Short mmCIF file of C-alpha atoms in Angstrom, two decimals:
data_model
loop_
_atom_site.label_atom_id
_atom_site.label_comp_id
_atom_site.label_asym_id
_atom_site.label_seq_id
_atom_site.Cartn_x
_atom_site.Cartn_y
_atom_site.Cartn_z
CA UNK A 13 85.49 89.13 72.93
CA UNK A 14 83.76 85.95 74.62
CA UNK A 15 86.67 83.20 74.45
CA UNK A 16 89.49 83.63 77.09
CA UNK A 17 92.67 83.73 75.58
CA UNK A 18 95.59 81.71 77.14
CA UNK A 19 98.72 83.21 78.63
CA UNK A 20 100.46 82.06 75.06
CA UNK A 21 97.82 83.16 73.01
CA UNK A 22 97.91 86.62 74.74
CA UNK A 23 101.62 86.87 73.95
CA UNK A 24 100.98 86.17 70.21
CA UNK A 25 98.21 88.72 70.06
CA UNK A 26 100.28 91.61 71.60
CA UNK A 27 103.61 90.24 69.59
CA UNK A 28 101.40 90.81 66.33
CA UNK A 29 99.87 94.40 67.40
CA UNK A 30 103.31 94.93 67.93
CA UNK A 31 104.58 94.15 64.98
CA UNK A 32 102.15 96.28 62.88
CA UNK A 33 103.48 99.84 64.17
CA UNK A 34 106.50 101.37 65.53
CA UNK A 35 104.56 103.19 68.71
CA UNK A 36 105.46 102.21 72.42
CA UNK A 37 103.29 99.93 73.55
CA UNK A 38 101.15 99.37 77.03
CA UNK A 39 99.61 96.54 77.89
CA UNK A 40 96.33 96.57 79.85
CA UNK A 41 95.62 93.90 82.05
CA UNK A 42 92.10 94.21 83.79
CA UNK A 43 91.27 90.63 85.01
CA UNK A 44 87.93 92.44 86.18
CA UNK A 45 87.08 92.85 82.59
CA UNK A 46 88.24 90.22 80.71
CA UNK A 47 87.99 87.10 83.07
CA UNK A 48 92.03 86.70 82.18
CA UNK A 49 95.24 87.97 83.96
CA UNK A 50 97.85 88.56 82.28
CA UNK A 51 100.47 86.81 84.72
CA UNK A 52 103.97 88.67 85.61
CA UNK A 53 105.91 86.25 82.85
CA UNK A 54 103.81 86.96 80.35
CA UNK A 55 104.83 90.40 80.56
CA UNK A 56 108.54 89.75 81.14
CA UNK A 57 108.22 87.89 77.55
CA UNK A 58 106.03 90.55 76.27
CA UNK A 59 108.77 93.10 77.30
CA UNK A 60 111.57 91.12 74.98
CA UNK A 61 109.15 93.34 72.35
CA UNK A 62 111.51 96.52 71.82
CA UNK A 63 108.15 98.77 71.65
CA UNK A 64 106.37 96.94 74.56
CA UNK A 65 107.57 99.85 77.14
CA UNK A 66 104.75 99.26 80.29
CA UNK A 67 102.07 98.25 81.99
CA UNK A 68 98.98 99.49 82.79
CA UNK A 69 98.29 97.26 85.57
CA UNK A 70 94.61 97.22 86.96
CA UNK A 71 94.22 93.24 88.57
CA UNK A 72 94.78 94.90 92.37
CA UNK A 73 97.65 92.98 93.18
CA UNK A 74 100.52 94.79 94.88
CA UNK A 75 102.36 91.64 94.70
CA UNK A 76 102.02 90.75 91.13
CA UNK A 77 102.97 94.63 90.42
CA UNK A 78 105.90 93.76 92.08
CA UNK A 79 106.96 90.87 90.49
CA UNK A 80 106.47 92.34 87.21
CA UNK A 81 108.83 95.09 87.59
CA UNK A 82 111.10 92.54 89.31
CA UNK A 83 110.79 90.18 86.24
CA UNK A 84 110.78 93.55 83.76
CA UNK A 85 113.36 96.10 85.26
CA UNK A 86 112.87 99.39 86.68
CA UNK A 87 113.26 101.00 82.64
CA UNK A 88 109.84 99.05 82.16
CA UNK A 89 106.53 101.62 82.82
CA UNK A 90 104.19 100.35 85.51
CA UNK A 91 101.25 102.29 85.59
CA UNK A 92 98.59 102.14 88.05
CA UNK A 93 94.57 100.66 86.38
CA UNK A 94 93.28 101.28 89.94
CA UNK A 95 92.49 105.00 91.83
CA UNK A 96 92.52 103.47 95.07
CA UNK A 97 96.18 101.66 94.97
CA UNK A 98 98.22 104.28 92.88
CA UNK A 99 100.15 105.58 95.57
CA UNK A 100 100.95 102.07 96.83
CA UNK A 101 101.90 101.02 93.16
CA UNK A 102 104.39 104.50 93.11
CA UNK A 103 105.88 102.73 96.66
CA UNK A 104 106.91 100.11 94.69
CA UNK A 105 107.93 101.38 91.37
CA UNK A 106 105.13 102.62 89.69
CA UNK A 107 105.64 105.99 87.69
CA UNK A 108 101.58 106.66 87.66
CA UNK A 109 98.13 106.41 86.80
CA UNK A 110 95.79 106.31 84.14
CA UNK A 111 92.85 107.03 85.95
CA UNK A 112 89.53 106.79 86.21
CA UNK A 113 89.46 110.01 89.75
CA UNK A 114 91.22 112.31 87.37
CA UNK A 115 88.85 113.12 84.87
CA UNK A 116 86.96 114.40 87.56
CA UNK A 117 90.16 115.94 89.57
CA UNK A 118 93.46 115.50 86.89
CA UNK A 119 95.45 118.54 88.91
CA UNK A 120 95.53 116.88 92.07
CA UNK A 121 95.75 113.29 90.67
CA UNK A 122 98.51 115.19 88.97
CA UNK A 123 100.03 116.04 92.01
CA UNK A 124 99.81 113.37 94.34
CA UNK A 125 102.10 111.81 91.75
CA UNK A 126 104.45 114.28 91.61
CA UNK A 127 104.73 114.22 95.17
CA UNK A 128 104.80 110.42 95.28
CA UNK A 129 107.78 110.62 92.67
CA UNK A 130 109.87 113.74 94.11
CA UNK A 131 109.71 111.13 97.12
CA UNK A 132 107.34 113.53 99.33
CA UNK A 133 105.45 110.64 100.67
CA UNK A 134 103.43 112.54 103.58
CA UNK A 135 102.20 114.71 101.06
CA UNK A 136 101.77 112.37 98.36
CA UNK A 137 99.30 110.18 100.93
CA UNK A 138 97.80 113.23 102.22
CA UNK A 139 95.85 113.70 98.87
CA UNK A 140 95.84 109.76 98.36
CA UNK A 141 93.42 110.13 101.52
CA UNK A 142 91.62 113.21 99.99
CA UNK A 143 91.04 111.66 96.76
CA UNK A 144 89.78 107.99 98.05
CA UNK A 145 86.01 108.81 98.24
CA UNK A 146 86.28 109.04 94.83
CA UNK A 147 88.33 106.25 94.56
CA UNK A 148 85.25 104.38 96.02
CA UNK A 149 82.08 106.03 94.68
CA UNK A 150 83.48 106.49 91.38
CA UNK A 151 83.32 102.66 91.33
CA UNK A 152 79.92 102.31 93.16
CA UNK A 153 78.35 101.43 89.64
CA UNK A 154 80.39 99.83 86.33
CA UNK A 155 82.61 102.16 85.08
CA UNK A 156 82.31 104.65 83.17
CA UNK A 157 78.93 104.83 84.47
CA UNK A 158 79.59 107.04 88.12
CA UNK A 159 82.43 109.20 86.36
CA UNK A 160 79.71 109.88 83.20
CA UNK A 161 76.81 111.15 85.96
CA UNK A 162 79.73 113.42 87.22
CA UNK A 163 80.74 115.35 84.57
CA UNK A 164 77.13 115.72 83.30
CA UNK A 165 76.24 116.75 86.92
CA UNK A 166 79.69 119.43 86.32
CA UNK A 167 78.30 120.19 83.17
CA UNK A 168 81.36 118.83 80.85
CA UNK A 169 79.44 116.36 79.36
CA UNK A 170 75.42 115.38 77.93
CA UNK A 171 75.29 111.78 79.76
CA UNK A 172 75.44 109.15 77.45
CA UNK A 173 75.96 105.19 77.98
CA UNK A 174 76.24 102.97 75.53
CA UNK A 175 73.91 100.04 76.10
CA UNK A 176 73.63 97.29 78.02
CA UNK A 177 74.79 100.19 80.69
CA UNK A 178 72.56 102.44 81.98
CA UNK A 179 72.39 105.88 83.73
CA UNK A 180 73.40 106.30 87.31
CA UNK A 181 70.99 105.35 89.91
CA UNK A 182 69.91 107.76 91.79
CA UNK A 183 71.39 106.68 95.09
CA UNK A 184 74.93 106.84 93.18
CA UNK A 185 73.94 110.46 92.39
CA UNK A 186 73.44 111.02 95.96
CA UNK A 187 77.16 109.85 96.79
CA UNK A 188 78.91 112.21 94.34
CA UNK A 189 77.00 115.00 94.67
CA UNK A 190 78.64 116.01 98.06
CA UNK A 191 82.00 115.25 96.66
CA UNK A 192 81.18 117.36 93.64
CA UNK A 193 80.19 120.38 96.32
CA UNK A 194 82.87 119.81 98.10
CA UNK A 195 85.67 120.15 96.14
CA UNK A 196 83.67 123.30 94.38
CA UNK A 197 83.34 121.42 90.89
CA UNK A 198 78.68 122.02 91.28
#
């Protein structure tokens, strides 16, 4: 979509997807990818919806994570967007991830959230610290782009972008490999 919607035009959108189903909603806000955030009280009057239920919340804010479940209670799901803050996100309230890392690794994304919710925090940032390579070269290139090269490279997948993305670049191949030997997935 090329116009950027305003914070009111953003709640009527959502209010009318709303409207047309009875599913629990989550909202996705990746200023990143759309140019627009979708500020904290925008969600706290997105959350008056009965079937808006979360958040997945990708802009890399700690602070406006924080102020959304401040704004939105602690019965409102805030989900991590971002590999390399979900265990700060769980600090504050988050209840997880929809990742990017765990399509590559979804057991031990899997448990470092578990951990992070049982309140085993050394363990929890133990593999927070195990999985941030991936956190970083997973991102080296527009996603889906790195994660695409790595499951082809694991064999899940035949590598196919959609244009105007291309394949990896070599030097991104590079990067993952290791990782990919490493944690015996090659």
């Amino acid at each position: 979509y090329y116009n950027k919607p305003t914070q009111e035009g953003l709640c009527q959108y959502f209010r009318e997807v709303a409207q047309s189903t009875s599913l629990p909603l989550i909202i996705y806000n990746i200023p990143g990818r759309t140019g627009v955030n979708v500020l904290p009280e925008t969600v706290a009057r997105l959350r008056e919806i009965k079937n808006v239920v979360g958040i997945k919340e990708a802009s890399g804010s700690l602070q406006q994570a924080s102020e959304v479940l401040h704004r939105c209670g602690n019965d409102f799901i805030l989900l991590s967007g971002d590999d390399g803050i979900t265990l700060p996100m769980m600090a504050i309230g988050g209840r997880g991830s929809i990742s990017v890392v765990s399509n590559i690794l979804p057991k031990r994304v899997a448990q470092m959230v578990k951990a992070a919710l049982e309140n085993r925090w050394e363990e929890a940032q133990k593999i927070h610290y195990e999985l941030l390579p991936w956190s970083i070269h997973l991102f080296a290139e527009t996603n889906p782009i790195p994660v695409k090269a790595a499951l082809a490279m694991m064999g899940k997948i035949g590598e196919e972008i959609r244009s105007p993305l291309t394949s990896a670049t070599p030097a991104t191949r590079e990067k993952l490999r290791p990782l990919l030997q490493q944690f015996g997935l090659l």
